[in-house]
mmCIF file of C-alpha atoms in Angstrom:
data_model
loop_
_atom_site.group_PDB
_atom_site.id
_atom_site.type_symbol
_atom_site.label_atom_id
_atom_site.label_comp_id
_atom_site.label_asym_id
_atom_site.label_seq_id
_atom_site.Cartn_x
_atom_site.Cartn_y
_atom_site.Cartn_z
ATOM 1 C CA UNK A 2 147.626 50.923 -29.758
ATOM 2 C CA UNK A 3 149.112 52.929 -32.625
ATOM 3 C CA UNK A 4 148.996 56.775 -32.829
ATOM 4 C CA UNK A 5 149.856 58.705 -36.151
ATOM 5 C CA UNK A 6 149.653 62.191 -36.322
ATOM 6 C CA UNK A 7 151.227 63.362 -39.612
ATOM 7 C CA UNK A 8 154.082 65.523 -38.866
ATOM 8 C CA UNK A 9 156.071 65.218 -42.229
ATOM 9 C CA UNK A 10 158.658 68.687 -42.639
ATOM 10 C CA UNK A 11 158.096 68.381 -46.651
ATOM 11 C CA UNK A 12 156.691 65.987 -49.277
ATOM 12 C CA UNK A 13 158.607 63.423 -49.432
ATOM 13 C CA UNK A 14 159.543 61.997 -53.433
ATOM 14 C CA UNK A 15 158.299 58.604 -52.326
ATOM 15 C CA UNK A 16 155.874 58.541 -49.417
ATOM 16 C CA UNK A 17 152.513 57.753 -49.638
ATOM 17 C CA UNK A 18 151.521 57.677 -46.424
ATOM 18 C CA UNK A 19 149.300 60.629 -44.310
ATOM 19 C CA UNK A 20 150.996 63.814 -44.654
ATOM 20 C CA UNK A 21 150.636 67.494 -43.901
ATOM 21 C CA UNK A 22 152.906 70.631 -44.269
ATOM 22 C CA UNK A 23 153.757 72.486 -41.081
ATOM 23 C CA UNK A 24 151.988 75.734 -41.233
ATOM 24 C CA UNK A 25 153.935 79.227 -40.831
ATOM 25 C CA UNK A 26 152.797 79.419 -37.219
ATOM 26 C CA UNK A 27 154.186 76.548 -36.769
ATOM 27 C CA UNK A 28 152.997 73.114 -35.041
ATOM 28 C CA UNK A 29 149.439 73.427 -33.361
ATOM 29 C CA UNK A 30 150.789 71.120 -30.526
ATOM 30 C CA UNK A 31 148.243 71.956 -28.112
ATOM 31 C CA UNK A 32 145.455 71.391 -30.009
ATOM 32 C CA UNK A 33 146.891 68.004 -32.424
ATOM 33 C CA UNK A 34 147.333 66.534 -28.540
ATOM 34 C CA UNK A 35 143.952 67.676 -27.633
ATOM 35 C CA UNK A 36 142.457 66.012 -30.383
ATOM 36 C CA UNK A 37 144.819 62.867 -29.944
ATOM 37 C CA UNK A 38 143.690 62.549 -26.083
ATOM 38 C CA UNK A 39 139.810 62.896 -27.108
ATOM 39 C CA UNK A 40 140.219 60.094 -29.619
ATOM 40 C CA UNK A 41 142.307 58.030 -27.406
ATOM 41 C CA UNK A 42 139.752 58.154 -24.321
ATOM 42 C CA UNK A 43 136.265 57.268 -26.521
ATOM 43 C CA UNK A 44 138.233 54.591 -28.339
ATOM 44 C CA UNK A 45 139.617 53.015 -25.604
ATOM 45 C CA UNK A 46 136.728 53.063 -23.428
ATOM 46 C CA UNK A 47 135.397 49.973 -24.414
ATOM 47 C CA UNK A 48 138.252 47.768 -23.892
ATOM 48 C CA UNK A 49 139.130 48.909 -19.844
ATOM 49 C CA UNK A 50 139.304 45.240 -19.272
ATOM 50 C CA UNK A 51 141.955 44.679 -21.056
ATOM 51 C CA UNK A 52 145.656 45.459 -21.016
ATOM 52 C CA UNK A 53 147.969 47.456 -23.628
ATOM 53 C CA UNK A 54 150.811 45.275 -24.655
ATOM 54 C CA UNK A 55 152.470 48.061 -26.654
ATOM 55 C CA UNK A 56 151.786 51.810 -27.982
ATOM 56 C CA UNK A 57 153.574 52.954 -31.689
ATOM 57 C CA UNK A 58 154.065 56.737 -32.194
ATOM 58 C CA UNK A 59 154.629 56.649 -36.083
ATOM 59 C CA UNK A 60 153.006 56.893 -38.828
ATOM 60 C CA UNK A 61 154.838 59.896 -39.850
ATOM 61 C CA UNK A 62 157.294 62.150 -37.839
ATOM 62 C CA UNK A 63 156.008 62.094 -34.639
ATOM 63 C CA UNK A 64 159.486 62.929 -32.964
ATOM 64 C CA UNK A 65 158.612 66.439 -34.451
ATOM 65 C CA UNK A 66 155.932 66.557 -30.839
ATOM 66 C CA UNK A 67 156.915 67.769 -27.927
ATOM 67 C CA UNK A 68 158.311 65.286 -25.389
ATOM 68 C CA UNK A 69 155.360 66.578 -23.032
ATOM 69 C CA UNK A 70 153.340 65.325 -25.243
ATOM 70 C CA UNK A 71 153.754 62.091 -25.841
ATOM 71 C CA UNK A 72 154.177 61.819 -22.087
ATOM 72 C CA UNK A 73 150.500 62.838 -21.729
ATOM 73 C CA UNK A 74 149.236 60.336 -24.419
ATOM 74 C CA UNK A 75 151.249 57.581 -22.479
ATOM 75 C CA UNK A 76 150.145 58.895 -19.014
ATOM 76 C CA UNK A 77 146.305 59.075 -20.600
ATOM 77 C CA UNK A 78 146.549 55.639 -22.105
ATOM 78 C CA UNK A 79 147.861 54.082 -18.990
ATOM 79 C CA UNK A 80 144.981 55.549 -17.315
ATOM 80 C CA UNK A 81 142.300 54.048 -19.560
ATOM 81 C CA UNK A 82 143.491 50.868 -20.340
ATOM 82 C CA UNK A 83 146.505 49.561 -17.652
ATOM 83 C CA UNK A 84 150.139 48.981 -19.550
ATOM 84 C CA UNK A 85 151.529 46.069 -19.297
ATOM 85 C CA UNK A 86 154.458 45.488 -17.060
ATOM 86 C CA UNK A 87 157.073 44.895 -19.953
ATOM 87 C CA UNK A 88 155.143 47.052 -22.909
ATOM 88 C CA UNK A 89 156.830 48.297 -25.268
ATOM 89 C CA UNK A 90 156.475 51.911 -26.525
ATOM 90 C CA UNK A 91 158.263 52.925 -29.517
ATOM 91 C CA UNK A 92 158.380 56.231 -31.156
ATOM 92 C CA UNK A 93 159.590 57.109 -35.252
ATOM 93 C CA UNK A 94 162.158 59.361 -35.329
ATOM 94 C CA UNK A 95 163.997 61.648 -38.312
ATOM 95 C CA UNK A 96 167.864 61.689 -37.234
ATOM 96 C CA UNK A 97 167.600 65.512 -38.291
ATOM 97 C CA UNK A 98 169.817 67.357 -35.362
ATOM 98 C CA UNK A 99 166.511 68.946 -33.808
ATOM 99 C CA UNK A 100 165.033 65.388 -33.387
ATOM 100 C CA UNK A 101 168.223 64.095 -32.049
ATOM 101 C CA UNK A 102 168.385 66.830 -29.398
ATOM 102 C CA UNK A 103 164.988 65.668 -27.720
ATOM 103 C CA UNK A 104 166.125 61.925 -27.589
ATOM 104 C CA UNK A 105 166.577 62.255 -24.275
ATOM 105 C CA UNK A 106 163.567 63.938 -23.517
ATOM 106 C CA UNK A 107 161.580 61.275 -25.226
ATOM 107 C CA UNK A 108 162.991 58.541 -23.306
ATOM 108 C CA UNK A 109 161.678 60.580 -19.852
ATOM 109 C CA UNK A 110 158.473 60.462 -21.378
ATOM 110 C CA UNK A 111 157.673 57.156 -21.422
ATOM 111 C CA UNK A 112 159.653 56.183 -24.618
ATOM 112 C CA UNK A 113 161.016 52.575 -24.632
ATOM 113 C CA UNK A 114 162.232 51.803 -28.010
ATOM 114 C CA UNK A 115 163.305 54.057 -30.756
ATOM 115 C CA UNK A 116 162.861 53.548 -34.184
ATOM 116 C CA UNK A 117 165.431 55.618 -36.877
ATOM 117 C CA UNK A 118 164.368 56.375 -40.318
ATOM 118 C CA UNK A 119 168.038 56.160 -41.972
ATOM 119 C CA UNK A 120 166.375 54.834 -45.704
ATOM 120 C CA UNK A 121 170.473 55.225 -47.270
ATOM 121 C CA UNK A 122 173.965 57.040 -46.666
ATOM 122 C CA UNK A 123 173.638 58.407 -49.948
ATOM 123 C CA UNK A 124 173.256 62.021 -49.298
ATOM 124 C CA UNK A 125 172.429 62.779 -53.051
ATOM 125 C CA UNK A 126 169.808 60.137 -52.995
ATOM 126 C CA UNK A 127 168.381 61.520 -49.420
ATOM 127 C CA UNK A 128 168.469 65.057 -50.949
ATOM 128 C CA UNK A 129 166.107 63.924 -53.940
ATOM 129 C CA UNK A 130 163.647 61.949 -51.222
ATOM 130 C CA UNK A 131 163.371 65.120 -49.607
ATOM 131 C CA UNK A 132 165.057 63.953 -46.524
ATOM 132 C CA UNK A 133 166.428 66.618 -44.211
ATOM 133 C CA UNK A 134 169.195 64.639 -43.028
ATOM 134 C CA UNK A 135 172.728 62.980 -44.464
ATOM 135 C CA UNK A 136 174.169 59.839 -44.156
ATOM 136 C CA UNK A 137 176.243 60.490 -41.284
ATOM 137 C CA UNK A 138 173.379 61.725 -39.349
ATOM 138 C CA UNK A 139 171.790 58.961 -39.550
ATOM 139 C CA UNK A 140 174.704 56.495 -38.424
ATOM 140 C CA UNK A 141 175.204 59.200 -35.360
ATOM 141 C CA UNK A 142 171.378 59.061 -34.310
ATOM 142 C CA UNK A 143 171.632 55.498 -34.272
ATOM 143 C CA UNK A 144 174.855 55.716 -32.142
ATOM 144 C CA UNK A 145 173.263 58.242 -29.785
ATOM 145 C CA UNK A 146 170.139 55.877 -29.455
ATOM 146 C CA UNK A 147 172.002 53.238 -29.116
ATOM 147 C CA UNK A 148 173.535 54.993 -25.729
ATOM 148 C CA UNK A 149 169.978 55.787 -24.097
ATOM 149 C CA UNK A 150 168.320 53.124 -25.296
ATOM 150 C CA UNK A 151 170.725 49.868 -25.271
ATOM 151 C CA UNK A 152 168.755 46.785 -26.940
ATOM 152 C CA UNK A 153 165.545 48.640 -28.370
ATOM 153 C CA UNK A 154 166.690 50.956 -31.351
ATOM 154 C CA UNK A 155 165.694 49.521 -34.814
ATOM 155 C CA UNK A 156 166.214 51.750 -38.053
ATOM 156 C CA UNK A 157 164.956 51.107 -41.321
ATOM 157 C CA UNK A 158 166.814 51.019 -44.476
ATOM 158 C CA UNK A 159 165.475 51.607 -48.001
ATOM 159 C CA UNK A 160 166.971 49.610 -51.501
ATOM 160 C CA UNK A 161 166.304 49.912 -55.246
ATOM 161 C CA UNK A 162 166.751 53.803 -55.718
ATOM 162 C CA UNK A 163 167.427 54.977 -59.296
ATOM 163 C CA UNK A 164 171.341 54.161 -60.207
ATOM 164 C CA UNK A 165 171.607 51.802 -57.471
ATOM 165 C CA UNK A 166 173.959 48.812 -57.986
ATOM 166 C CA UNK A 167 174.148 45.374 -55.990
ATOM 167 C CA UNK A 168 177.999 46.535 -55.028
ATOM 168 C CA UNK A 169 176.840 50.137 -53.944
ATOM 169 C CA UNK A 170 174.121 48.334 -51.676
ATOM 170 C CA UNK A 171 176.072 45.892 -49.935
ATOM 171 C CA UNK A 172 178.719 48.471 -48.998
ATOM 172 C CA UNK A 173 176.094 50.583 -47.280
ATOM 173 C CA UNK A 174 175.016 47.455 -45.943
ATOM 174 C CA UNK A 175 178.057 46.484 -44.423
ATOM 175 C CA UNK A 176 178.827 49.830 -42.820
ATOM 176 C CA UNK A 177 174.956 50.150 -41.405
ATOM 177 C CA UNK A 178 175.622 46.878 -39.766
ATOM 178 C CA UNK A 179 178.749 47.976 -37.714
ATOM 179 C CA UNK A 180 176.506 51.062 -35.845
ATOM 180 C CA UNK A 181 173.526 48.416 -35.892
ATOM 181 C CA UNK A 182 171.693 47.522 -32.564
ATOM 182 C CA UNK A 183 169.227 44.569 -32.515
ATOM 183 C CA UNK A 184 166.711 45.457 -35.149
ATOM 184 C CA UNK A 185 166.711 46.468 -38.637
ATOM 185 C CA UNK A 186 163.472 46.727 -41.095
ATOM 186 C CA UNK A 187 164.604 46.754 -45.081
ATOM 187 C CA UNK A 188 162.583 47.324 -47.462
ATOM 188 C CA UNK A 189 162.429 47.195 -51.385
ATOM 189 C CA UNK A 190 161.398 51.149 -53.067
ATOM 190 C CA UNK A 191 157.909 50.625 -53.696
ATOM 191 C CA UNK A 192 156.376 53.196 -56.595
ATOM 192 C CA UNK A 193 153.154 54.167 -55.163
ATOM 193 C CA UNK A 194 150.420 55.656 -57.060
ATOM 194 C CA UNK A 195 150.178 59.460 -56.398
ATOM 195 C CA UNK A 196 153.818 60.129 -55.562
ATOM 196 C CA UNK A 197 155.659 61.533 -57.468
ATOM 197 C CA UNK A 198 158.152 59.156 -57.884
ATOM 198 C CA UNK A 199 154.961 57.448 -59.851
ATOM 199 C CA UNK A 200 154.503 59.968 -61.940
ATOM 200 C CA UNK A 201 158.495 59.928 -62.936
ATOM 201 C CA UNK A 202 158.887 56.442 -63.420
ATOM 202 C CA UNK A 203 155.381 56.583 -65.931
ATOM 203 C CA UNK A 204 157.423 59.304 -67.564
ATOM 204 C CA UNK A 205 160.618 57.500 -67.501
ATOM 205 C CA UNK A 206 162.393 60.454 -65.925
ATOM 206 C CA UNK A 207 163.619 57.641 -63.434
ATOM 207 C CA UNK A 208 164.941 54.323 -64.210
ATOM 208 C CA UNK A 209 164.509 52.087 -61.079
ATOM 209 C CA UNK A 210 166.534 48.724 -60.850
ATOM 210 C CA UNK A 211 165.474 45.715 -62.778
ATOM 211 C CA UNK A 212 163.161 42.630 -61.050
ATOM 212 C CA UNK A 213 166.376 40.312 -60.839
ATOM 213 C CA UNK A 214 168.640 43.111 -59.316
ATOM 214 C CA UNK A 215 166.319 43.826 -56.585
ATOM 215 C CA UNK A 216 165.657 40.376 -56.055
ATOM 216 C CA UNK A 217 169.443 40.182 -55.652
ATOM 217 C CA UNK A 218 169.718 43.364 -53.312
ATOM 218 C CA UNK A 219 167.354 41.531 -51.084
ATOM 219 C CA UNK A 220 169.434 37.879 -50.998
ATOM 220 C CA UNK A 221 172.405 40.277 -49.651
ATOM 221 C CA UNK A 222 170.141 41.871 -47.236
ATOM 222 C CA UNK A 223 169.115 38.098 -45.772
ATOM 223 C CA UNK A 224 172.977 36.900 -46.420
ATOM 224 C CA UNK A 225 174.701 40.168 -44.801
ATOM 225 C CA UNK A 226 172.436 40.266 -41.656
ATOM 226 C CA UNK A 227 172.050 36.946 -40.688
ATOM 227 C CA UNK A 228 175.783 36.649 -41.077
ATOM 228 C CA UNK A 229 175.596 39.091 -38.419
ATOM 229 C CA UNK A 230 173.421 37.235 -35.883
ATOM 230 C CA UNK A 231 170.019 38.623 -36.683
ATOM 231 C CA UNK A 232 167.089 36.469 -37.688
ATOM 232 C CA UNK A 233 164.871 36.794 -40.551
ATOM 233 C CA UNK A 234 161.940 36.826 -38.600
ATOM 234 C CA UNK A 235 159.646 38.566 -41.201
ATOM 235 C CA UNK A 236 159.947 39.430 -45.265
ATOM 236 C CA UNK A 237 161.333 43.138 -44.068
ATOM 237 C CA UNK A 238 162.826 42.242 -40.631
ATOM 238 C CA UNK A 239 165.711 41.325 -38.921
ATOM 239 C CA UNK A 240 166.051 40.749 -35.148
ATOM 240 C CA UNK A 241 168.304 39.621 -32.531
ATOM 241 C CA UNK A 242 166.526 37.267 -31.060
ATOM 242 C CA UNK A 243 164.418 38.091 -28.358
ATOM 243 C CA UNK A 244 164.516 41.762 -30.034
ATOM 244 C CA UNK A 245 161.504 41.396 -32.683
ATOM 245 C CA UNK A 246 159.182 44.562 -32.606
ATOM 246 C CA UNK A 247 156.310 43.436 -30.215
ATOM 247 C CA UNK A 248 154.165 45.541 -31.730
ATOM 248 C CA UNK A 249 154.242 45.005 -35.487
ATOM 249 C CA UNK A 250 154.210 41.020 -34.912
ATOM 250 C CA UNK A 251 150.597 42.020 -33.363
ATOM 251 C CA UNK A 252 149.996 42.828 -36.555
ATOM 252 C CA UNK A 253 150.953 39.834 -38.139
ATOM 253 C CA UNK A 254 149.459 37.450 -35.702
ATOM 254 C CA UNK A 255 145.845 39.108 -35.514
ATOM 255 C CA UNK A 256 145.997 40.620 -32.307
ATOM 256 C CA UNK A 257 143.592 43.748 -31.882
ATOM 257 C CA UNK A 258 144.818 47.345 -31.822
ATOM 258 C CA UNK A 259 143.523 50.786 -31.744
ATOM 259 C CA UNK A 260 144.796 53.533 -34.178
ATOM 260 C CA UNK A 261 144.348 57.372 -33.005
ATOM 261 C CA UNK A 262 145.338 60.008 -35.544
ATOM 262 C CA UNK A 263 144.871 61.253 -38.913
ATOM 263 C CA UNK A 264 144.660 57.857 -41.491
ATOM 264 C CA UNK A 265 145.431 55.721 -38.527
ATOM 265 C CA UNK A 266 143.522 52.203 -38.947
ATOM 266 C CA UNK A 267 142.009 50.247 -36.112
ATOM 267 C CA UNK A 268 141.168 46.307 -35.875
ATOM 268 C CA UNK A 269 139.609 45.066 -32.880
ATOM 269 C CA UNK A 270 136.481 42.963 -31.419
ATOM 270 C CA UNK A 271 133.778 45.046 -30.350
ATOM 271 C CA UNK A 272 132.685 44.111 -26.803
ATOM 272 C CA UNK A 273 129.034 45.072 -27.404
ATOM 273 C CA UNK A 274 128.612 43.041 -30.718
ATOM 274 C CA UNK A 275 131.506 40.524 -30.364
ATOM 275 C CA UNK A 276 131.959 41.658 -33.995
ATOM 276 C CA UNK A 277 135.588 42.253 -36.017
ATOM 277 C CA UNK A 278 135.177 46.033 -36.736
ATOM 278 C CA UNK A 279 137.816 47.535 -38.978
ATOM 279 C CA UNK A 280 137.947 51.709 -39.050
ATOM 280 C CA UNK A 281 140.405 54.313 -40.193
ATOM 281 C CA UNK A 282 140.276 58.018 -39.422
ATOM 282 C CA UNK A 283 140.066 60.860 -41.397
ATOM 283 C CA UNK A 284 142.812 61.386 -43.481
ATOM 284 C CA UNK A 285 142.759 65.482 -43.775
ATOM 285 C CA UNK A 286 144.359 66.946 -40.138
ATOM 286 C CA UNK A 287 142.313 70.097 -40.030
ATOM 287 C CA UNK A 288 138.479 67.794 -40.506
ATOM 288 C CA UNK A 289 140.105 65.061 -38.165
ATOM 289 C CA UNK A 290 140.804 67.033 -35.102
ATOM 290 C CA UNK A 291 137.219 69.129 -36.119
ATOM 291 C CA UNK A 292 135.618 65.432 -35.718
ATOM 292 C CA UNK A 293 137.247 64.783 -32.453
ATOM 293 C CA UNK A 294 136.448 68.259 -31.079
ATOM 294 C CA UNK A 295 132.612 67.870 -32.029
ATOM 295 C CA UNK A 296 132.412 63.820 -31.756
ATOM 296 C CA UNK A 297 135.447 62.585 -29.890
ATOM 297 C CA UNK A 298 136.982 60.641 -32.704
ATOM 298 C CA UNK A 299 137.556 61.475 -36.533
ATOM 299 C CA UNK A 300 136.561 57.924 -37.694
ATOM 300 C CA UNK A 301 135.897 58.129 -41.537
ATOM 301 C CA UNK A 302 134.318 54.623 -41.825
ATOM 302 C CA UNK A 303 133.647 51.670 -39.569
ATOM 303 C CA UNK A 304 133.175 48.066 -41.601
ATOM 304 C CA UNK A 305 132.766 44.856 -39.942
ATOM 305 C CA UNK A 306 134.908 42.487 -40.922
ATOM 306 C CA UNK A 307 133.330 39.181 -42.507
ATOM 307 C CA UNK A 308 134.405 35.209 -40.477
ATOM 308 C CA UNK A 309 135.955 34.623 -44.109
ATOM 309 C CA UNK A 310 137.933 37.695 -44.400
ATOM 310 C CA UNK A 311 139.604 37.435 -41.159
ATOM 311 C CA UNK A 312 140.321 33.542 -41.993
ATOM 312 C CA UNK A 313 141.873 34.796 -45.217
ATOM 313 C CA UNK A 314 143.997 37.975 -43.146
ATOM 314 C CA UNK A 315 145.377 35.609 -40.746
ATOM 315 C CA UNK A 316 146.847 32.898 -43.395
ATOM 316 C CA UNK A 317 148.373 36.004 -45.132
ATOM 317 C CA UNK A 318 150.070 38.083 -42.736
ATOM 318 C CA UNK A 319 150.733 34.649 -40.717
ATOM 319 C CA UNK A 320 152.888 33.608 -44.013
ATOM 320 C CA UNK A 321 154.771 36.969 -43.738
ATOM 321 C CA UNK A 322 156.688 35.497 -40.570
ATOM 322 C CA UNK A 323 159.204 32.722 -40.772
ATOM 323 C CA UNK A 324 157.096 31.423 -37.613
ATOM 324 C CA UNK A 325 154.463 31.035 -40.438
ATOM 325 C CA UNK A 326 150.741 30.716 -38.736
ATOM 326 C CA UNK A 327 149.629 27.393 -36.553
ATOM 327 C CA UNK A 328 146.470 25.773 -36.013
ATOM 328 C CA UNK A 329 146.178 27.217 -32.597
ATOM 329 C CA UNK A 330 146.056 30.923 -33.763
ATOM 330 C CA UNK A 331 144.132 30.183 -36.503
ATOM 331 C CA UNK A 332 141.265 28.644 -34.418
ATOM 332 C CA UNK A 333 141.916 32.120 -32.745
ATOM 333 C CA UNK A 334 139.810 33.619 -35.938
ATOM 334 C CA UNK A 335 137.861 30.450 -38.021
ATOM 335 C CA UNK A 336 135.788 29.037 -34.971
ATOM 336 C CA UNK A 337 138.074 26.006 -34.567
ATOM 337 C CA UNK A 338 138.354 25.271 -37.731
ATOM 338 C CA UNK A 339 142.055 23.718 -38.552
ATOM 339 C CA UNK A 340 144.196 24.781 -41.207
ATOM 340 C CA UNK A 341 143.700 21.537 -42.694
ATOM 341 C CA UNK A 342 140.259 21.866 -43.399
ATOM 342 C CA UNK A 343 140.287 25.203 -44.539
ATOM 343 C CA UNK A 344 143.053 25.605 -47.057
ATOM 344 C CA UNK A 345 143.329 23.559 -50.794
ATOM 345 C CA UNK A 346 145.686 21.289 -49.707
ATOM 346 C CA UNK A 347 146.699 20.457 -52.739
ATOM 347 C CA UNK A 348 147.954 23.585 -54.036
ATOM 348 C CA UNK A 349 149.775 23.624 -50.238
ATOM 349 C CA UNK A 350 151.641 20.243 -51.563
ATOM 350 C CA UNK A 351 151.998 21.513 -54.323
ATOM 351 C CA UNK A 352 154.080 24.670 -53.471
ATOM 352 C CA UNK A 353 155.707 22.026 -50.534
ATOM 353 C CA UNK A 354 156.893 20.364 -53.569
ATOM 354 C CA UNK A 355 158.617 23.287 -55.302
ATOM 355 C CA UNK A 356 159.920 24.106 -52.030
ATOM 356 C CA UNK A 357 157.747 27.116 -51.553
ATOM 357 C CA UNK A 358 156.283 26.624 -47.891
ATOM 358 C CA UNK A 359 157.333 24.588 -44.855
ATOM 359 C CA UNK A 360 154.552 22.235 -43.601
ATOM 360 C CA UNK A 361 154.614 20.982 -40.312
ATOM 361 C CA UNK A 362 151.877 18.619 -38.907
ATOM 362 C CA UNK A 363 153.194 18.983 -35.655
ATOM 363 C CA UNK A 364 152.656 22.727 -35.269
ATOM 364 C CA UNK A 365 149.878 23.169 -38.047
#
């Protein structure tokens, strides 16, 4: 299950994801958790028989909720659909001082694993993002969380900023890795339309590193942190092992989930059809909770997702992970079908050949 309300404190220069500026009154707690809890009991309704495996508080800044909160959307979940003995429930976190202070509190809650949004230790760089916090902040969040929650703190690290060079990167690189605990997510600046960071680079106001230097800022990522003893388990992420983020690989290896919240996308197996339904709410956070105080939910549109589709997902996101995909989770989605017999094998050879892909007939 995945939850999203959009708590962003101010537009950030890059993001593109859901966001919403806090009003003058400030935070409508009460009412976003309302809405949240209405959403989370008629979508999970139909799925009491089975069991929640994890539950993802991001999709924004959802450390900007109160701790009571996100106690009673755990507590409510629990209720619906049973947790699972070992699930893991991670929540997205600014390290802005005021977030920091309710680690605690968060952990009391229900919180498992924390998840730090550090992006550089470049203040200038964080000041132009919009970020509210420095680069020491973030390396003392990550030491705090690393004190309450010993083995589940990942933070995520951002490269390619304007002016960046390979030497500046690998120092911050080196020096993230010293606080690190045992997960990290990096990830290359990507210029999405409607930002303005979009509208800069169109301008050329901002010169962003070349193709070749960012593929070079990546190799050091790989070199640096599996010099360090973390695995490359996915393109962005690095894990000790044992430590990879239970919930994003359910991503990645088709497994349903449920997305409450403004934008927040949903993929699961309806029991009463047996169909693959994708949905994603409404992305405005006034309408949404409006939908799920008339309707119970704030879905903006339901589409069932076609046998070919969901073949074509599962070789995609499967390749994201150095696990790759096998035949057994594949049959998961094509009726049986193998790998074999639905991919052009030749082009697989092919890219075999140019040392591309792994192929293994033992696991495929």
């Amino acid at each position: 299950m995945a939850s999203g309300p959009p708590r962003i404190s101010l537009k950030h220069l890059f993001c593109a994801f859901s966001k919403a500026r806090v009003p003058a009154k400030g935070v409508e707690h009460e009412r976003i958790t309302s809405a949240l809890l209405k959403e989370l009991r008629t979508s999970l309704a139909p799925h009491k028989d089975k069991v929640l495996q994890s539950i993802y508080f991001g999709g924004g800044t959802p450390s900007l909720a109160q701790p009571r909160n996100i106690a009673q959307i755990i507590e409510a979940a629990n209720s619906l659909v049973p947790l699972a003995s070992d699930a893991e429930i991670t929540l997205e976190s600014n390290p802005t001082s005021a977030e920091v202070g309710k680690m605690r509190d968060f952990k009391q809650a229900g919180v498992t694993r924390y998840s730090i949004g550090i992006q550089t230790l470049d203040d200038r760089t964080l000041a132009r993002m919009g970020r509210l916090h420095t680069g020491a902040e973030g390396l003392a969040a990550v030491d705090r969380a690393r004190a309450l929650f010993p083995g589940k703190v990942s933070f995520d690290m951002i490269f390619g900023f304007e002016g960046q060079t390979l030497d500046q990167w690998q120092k911050e690189l080196e020096t993230v890795l010293k606080h690190a605990d045992n997960h990290i997510s990096v990830y290359q600046l990507t210029v999405e339309p409607g930002t303005p960071l979009f509208r800069d680079r169109n301008a050329q106001r901002v010169v962003l590193p070349s193709g070749d230097l960012s593929a070079q800022m990546y190799e050091s990522a790989v070199e640096m942190c599996t010099a360090k003893g973390f695995r490359h388990y996915e393109v962005s992420n690095y894990a000790v092992p044992g430590s990879e983020s239970m919930h994003n690989m359910g991503y990645w290896q088709g497994r349903q989930w449920v997305g409450i919240g403004p934008s927040a996308h949903s993929r699961f197996i309806d029991p009463s059809s047996n169909q693959r339904i994708s949905s994603v709410r409404l992305p405005d956070i006034q309408r949404w909770a409006q939908h799920c105080e008339k309707f119970g939910h704030g879905t903006a549109k339901s589409t069932v997702i076609s046998d070919e589709d969901a073949k074509q997902e599962a070789v995609v996101f499967g390749l994201r992970m150095l696990d790759g995909i096998t035949d057994r989770r594949f049959a998961g989605v094509s009726g049986g079908q193998s790998l074999k017999d639905y991919l052009h094998m030749d082009r697989v050879q092919q890219y075999v050949d140019d040392g591309y892909l792994l192929w293994n007939s033992a696991d495929a």
